[in-house]
PDB file of C-alpha atoms in Angstrom:
ATOM      1  CA  MET A   1     -13.066 -11.478  -5.634  1.00  0.00           C
ATOM      2  CA  LYS A   2      -9.868  -9.020  -4.501  1.00  0.00           C
ATOM      3  CA  ALA A   3      -8.462  -7.580  -0.778  1.00  0.00           C
ATOM      4  CA  HIS A   4      -6.530  -4.349  -0.943  1.00  0.00           C
ATOM      5  CA  VAL A   5      -5.061  -5.107   2.502  1.00  0.00           C
ATOM      6  CA  TYR A   6      -2.583  -1.424   3.325  1.00  0.00           C
ATOM      7  CA  VAL A   7      -0.710  -2.170   6.681  1.00  0.00           C
ATOM      8  CA  THR A   8       1.347   1.177   8.012  1.00  0.00           C
ATOM      9  CA  LEU A   9       2.928   1.647  11.171  1.00  0.00           C
ATOM     10  CA  LYS A  10       1.363   2.963  14.054  1.00  0.00           C
ATOM     11  CA  ARG A  11       0.891   6.952  14.464  1.00  0.00           C
ATOM     12  CA  THR A  12       2.598   7.026  17.367  1.00  0.00           C
ATOM     13  CA  VAL A  13       5.359   5.157  15.810  1.00  0.00           C
ATOM     14  CA  LEU A  14       8.762   6.149  14.609  1.00  0.00           C
ATOM     15  CA  ASP A  15       8.554   6.550  10.855  1.00  0.00           C
ATOM     16  CA  ALA A  16      12.172   6.291   9.736  1.00  0.00           C
ATOM     17  CA  GLN A  17      11.760   5.801   5.930  1.00  0.00           C
ATOM     18  CA  GLY A  18       8.653   8.100   5.456  1.00  0.00           C
ATOM     19  CA  GLN A  19      10.726  10.079   7.462  1.00  0.00           C
ATOM     20  CA  THR A  20      13.661   9.477   4.371  1.00  0.00           C
ATOM     21  CA  VAL A  21      10.896  10.037   1.600  1.00  0.00           C
ATOM     22  CA  ALA A  22       9.788  13.981   2.999  1.00  0.00           C
ATOM     23  CA  ASP A  23      13.350  15.243   3.043  1.00  0.00           C
ATOM     24  CA  ALA A  24      14.009  13.684  -0.013  1.00  0.00           C
ATOM     25  CA  LEU A  25      11.718  15.509  -1.154  1.00  0.00           C
ATOM     26  CA  LYS A  26      12.052  18.533  -0.198  1.00  0.00           C
ATOM     27  CA  ARG A  27      15.816  18.543  -0.703  1.00  0.00           C
ATOM     28  CA  MET A  28      14.789  17.703  -4.209  1.00  0.00           C
ATOM     29  CA  GLN A  29      11.975  21.324  -4.320  1.00  0.00           C
ATOM     30  CA  TYR A  30       9.074  19.028  -4.672  1.00  0.00           C
ATOM     31  CA  GLN A  31       6.523  21.342  -3.243  1.00  0.00           C
ATOM     32  CA  GLY A  32       3.402  21.167  -1.062  1.00  0.00           C
ATOM     33  CA  VAL A  33       4.842  17.674   0.952  1.00  0.00           C
ATOM     34  CA  GLU A  34       4.337  18.653   4.632  1.00  0.00           C
ATOM     35  CA  ASP A  35       4.155  14.695   6.195  1.00  0.00           C
ATOM     36  CA  VAL A  36       5.075  11.236   3.931  1.00  0.00           C
ATOM     37  CA  ARG A  37       4.106   7.998   6.178  1.00  0.00           C
ATOM     38  CA  GLN A  38       5.342   4.543   4.308  1.00  0.00           C
ATOM     39  CA  GLY A  39       3.196   1.770   4.562  1.00  0.00           C
ATOM     40  CA  LYS A  40       3.156  -2.029   2.691  1.00  0.00           C
ATOM     41  CA  TYR A  41      -0.143  -3.171   0.305  1.00  0.00           C
ATOM     42  CA  PHE A  42      -0.455  -6.640   0.174  1.00  0.00           C
ATOM     43  CA  LEU A  43      -3.296  -7.625  -3.281  1.00  0.00           C
ATOM     44  CA  LEU A  44      -4.916 -11.073  -2.497  1.00  0.00           C
ATOM     45  CA  THR A  45      -6.285 -12.591  -5.349  1.00  0.00           C
ATOM     46  CA  LEU A  46      -9.037 -14.947  -3.511  1.00  0.00           C
ATOM     47  CA  ALA A  47     -11.245 -17.520  -4.770  1.00  0.00           C
ATOM     48  CA  ASN A  48     -14.091 -18.145  -6.901  1.00  0.00           C
ATOM     49  CA  GLY A  49     -16.917 -17.996  -6.097  1.00  0.00           C
ATOM     50  CA  MET A  50     -16.177 -16.940  -2.352  1.00  0.00           C
ATOM     51  CA  ALA A  51     -19.355 -14.693  -0.856  1.00  0.00           C
ATOM     52  CA  GLN A  52     -18.394 -12.538   0.650  1.00  0.00           C
ATOM     53  CA  ASN A  53     -19.049 -13.121   4.252  1.00  0.00           C
ATOM     54  CA  ALA A  54     -16.422 -15.857   4.030  1.00  0.00           C
ATOM     55  CA  ALA A  55     -13.959 -12.769   2.705  1.00  0.00           C
ATOM     56  CA  GLN A  56     -14.284 -10.890   4.877  1.00  0.00           C
ATOM     57  CA  ALA A  57     -13.656 -13.312   7.404  1.00  0.00           C
ATOM     58  CA  GLU A  58     -10.644 -14.953   5.959  1.00  0.00           C
ATOM     59  CA  VAL A  59      -9.134 -11.962   5.049  1.00  0.00           C
ATOM     60  CA  GLU A  60      -9.150  -9.897   8.295  1.00  0.00           C
ATOM     61  CA  ARG A  61      -8.116 -13.296   9.943  1.00  0.00           C
ATOM     62  CA  ILE A  62      -5.233 -13.082   7.838  1.00  0.00           C
ATOM     63  CA  ALA A  63      -4.614  -9.367   8.101  1.00  0.00           C
ATOM     64  CA  ARG A  64      -4.147 -10.009  11.961  1.00  0.00           C
ATOM     65  CA  GLU A  65      -2.608 -12.409  11.910  1.00  0.00           C
ATOM     66  CA  VAL A  66       0.206 -12.996   9.095  1.00  0.00           C
ATOM     67  CA  LEU A  67       0.301  -9.710   7.676  1.00  0.00           C
ATOM     68  CA  THR A  68       0.740  -6.777  10.618  1.00  0.00           C
ATOM     69  CA  ASN A  69       2.456  -6.796  13.513  1.00  0.00           C
ATOM     70  CA  PRO A  70       0.117  -5.294  16.151  1.00  0.00           C
ATOM     71  CA  VAL A  71       2.243  -4.254  18.361  1.00  0.00           C
ATOM     72  CA  ILE A  72       3.546  -2.054  15.737  1.00  0.00           C
ATOM     73  CA  GLU A  73       1.131  -1.695  12.622  1.00  0.00           C
ATOM     74  CA  GLU A  74      -2.630  -1.366  11.956  1.00  0.00           C
ATOM     75  CA  PHE A  75      -3.648  -2.536   8.820  1.00  0.00           C
ATOM     76  CA  THR A  76      -6.606  -1.138   6.718  1.00  0.00           C
ATOM     77  CA  TYR A  77      -8.032  -3.524   3.794  1.00  0.00           C
ATOM     78  CA  ARG A  78     -10.784  -3.316   0.853  1.00  0.00           C
ATOM     79  CA  LEU A  79     -12.974  -6.286  -1.074  1.00  0.00           C
ATOM     80  CA  GLU A  80     -13.514  -5.780  -4.922  1.00  0.00           C
ATOM     81  CA  ALA A  81     -15.789  -7.723  -6.121  1.00  0.00           C
TER      82      ALA A  81
ATOM     83  CA  MET B   1      -5.604  17.146   1.782  1.00  0.00           C
ATOM     84  CA  LYS B   2      -3.870  13.866   1.947  1.00  0.00           C
ATOM     85  CA  ALA B   3      -2.949  11.596  -1.061  1.00  0.00           C
ATOM     86  CA  HIS B   4      -2.311   7.507  -0.711  1.00  0.00           C
ATOM     87  CA  VAL B   5       0.520   6.005  -3.670  1.00  0.00           C
ATOM     88  CA  TYR B   6      -0.198   2.215  -4.133  1.00  0.00           C
ATOM     89  CA  VAL B   7       3.173   1.363  -5.978  1.00  0.00           C
ATOM     90  CA  THR B   8       2.574  -2.373  -7.400  1.00  0.00           C
ATOM     91  CA  LEU B   9       5.429  -4.673  -9.721  1.00  0.00           C
ATOM     92  CA  LYS B  10       4.151  -4.369 -12.920  1.00  0.00           C
ATOM     93  CA  ARG B  11       2.042  -7.619 -13.944  1.00  0.00           C
ATOM     94  CA  THR B  12       5.166  -9.109 -15.769  1.00  0.00           C
ATOM     95  CA  VAL B  13       7.519  -8.999 -13.058  1.00  0.00           C
ATOM     96  CA  LEU B  14       7.969 -12.025 -11.080  1.00  0.00           C
ATOM     97  CA  ASP B  15       7.018 -11.170  -7.320  1.00  0.00           C
ATOM     98  CA  ALA B  16       9.006 -13.114  -4.765  1.00  0.00           C
ATOM     99  CA  GLN B  17       7.512 -11.169  -2.074  1.00  0.00           C
ATOM    100  CA  GLY B  18       4.463 -11.734  -2.489  1.00  0.00           C
ATOM    101  CA  GLN B  19       5.534 -15.544  -3.342  1.00  0.00           C
ATOM    102  CA  THR B  20       6.360 -16.125  -0.399  1.00  0.00           C
ATOM    103  CA  VAL B  21       3.936 -15.205   1.884  1.00  0.00           C
ATOM    104  CA  ALA B  22       1.163 -16.886  -0.921  1.00  0.00           C
ATOM    105  CA  ASP B  23       2.942 -19.797  -0.382  1.00  0.00           C
ATOM    106  CA  ALA B  24       3.122 -19.094   3.509  1.00  0.00           C
ATOM    107  CA  LEU B  25      -0.831 -18.651   3.514  1.00  0.00           C
ATOM    108  CA  LYS B  26      -1.177 -22.804   1.899  1.00  0.00           C
ATOM    109  CA  ARG B  27       1.231 -23.432   4.038  1.00  0.00           C
ATOM    110  CA  MET B  28      -0.458 -21.811   7.356  1.00  0.00           C
ATOM    111  CA  GLN B  29      -3.650 -23.795   6.478  1.00  0.00           C
ATOM    112  CA  TYR B  30      -5.531 -20.405   5.769  1.00  0.00           C
ATOM    113  CA  GLN B  31      -8.403 -21.192   3.239  1.00  0.00           C
ATOM    114  CA  GLY B  32      -8.961 -19.252   0.165  1.00  0.00           C
ATOM    115  CA  VAL B  33      -6.277 -16.887  -0.923  1.00  0.00           C
ATOM    116  CA  GLU B  34      -4.838 -17.447  -5.193  1.00  0.00           C
ATOM    117  CA  ASP B  35      -2.225 -15.544  -5.258  1.00  0.00           C
ATOM    118  CA  VAL B  36      -0.677 -12.405  -3.350  1.00  0.00           C
ATOM    119  CA  ARG B  37       1.061  -9.534  -5.102  1.00  0.00           C
ATOM    120  CA  GLN B  38       2.666  -7.176  -3.002  1.00  0.00           C
ATOM    121  CA  GLY B  39       4.036  -3.172  -3.212  1.00  0.00           C
ATOM    122  CA  LYS B  40       4.596  -0.376  -1.383  1.00  0.00           C
ATOM    123  CA  TYR B  41       1.896   2.349   0.215  1.00  0.00           C
ATOM    124  CA  PHE B  42       2.055   5.844   1.175  1.00  0.00           C
ATOM    125  CA  LEU B  43       0.554   8.700   2.355  1.00  0.00           C
ATOM    126  CA  LEU B  44       1.471  11.659   1.855  1.00  0.00           C
ATOM    127  CA  THR B  45       0.063  14.868   3.521  1.00  0.00           C
ATOM    128  CA  LEU B  46       0.131  17.546   1.634  1.00  0.00           C
ATOM    129  CA  ALA B  47       0.266  21.513   2.325  1.00  0.00           C
ATOM    130  CA  ASN B  48      -3.388  22.922   3.468  1.00  0.00           C
ATOM    131  CA  GLY B  49      -5.438  24.932   1.021  1.00  0.00           C
ATOM    132  CA  MET B  50      -3.715  22.997  -2.333  1.00  0.00           C
ATOM    133  CA  ALA B  51      -6.149  23.460  -5.152  1.00  0.00           C
ATOM    134  CA  GLN B  52      -7.601  19.460  -5.965  1.00  0.00           C
ATOM    135  CA  ASN B  53      -5.560  20.656  -9.706  1.00  0.00           C
ATOM    136  CA  ALA B  54      -1.674  20.862  -8.065  1.00  0.00           C
ATOM    137  CA  ALA B  55      -2.385  18.919  -5.726  1.00  0.00           C
ATOM    138  CA  GLN B  56      -3.040  15.834  -7.993  1.00  0.00           C
ATOM    139  CA  ALA B  57      -0.108  17.633 -10.988  1.00  0.00           C
ATOM    140  CA  GLU B  58       2.347  17.196  -7.953  1.00  0.00           C
ATOM    141  CA  VAL B  59       1.370  14.087  -6.787  1.00  0.00           C
ATOM    142  CA  GLU B  60       1.781  12.256  -9.635  1.00  0.00           C
ATOM    143  CA  ARG B  61       5.123  14.213 -10.568  1.00  0.00           C
ATOM    144  CA  ILE B  62       5.406  12.835  -7.434  1.00  0.00           C
ATOM    145  CA  ALA B  63       5.349   9.690  -7.782  1.00  0.00           C
ATOM    146  CA  ARG B  64       6.274   9.069 -11.025  1.00  0.00           C
ATOM    147  CA  GLU B  65       9.693  10.310 -10.786  1.00  0.00           C
ATOM    148  CA  VAL B  66      11.379   9.033  -6.823  1.00  0.00           C
ATOM    149  CA  LEU B  67       8.147   7.112  -5.751  1.00  0.00           C
ATOM    150  CA  THR B  68       7.799   4.263  -8.753  1.00  0.00           C
ATOM    151  CA  ASN B  69      11.244   2.706 -10.456  1.00  0.00           C
ATOM    152  CA  PRO B  70       9.121   2.215 -14.173  1.00  0.00           C
ATOM    153  CA  VAL B  71      10.934  -0.220 -15.186  1.00  0.00           C
ATOM    154  CA  ILE B  72       9.603  -2.900 -13.072  1.00  0.00           C
ATOM    155  CA  GLU B  73       6.281  -0.452 -10.720  1.00  0.00           C
ATOM    156  CA  GLU B  74       3.140   1.392 -11.576  1.00  0.00           C
ATOM    157  CA  PHE B  75       1.236   3.280  -8.900  1.00  0.00           C
ATOM    158  CA  THR B  76      -1.458   3.993  -8.922  1.00  0.00           C
ATOM    159  CA  TYR B  77      -3.031   7.106  -6.471  1.00  0.00           C
ATOM    160  CA  ARG B  78      -6.655   8.654  -5.289  1.00  0.00           C
ATOM    161  CA  LEU B  79      -6.516  11.996  -2.948  1.00  0.00           C
ATOM    162  CA  GLU B  80      -8.458  12.834  -0.127  1.00  0.00           C
ATOM    163  CA  ALA B  81     -10.316  15.687   0.439  1.00  0.00           C
TER     164      ALA B  81
END
């Protein structure tokens, strides 16, 4: 089973990196992009035969305790069989 | 419309950052994670009223030409109305 974890800065936190990408795109004449937010992406490969429930609990725990800084970041995740 | 772009190192490229996270998880006694790959995540906000076709073409172009280093990275993306 695979778990996709997406970690982004909270909406209220200034995303300088994303802003820089957005500015660069504008300068380079790319059309139609109004805003860019940048985050991190983790692809976790889980042990075979792990139950859906157990996997969900473990991935949530890892994302919350290790991959995310709860002061400024939030996460979403998606499991894939 | 929003575009989610995920940029990851190609399978054949050593992902030192992901490996470090995987080792740390093992050391910290988290169960069931066999491998970690780390990548970048971009959330692009597109101009209102952009046609699906145009949005798809533009996002693909931006991902290919700006967000990804084609020598070592690859990307996937997803549009969201």
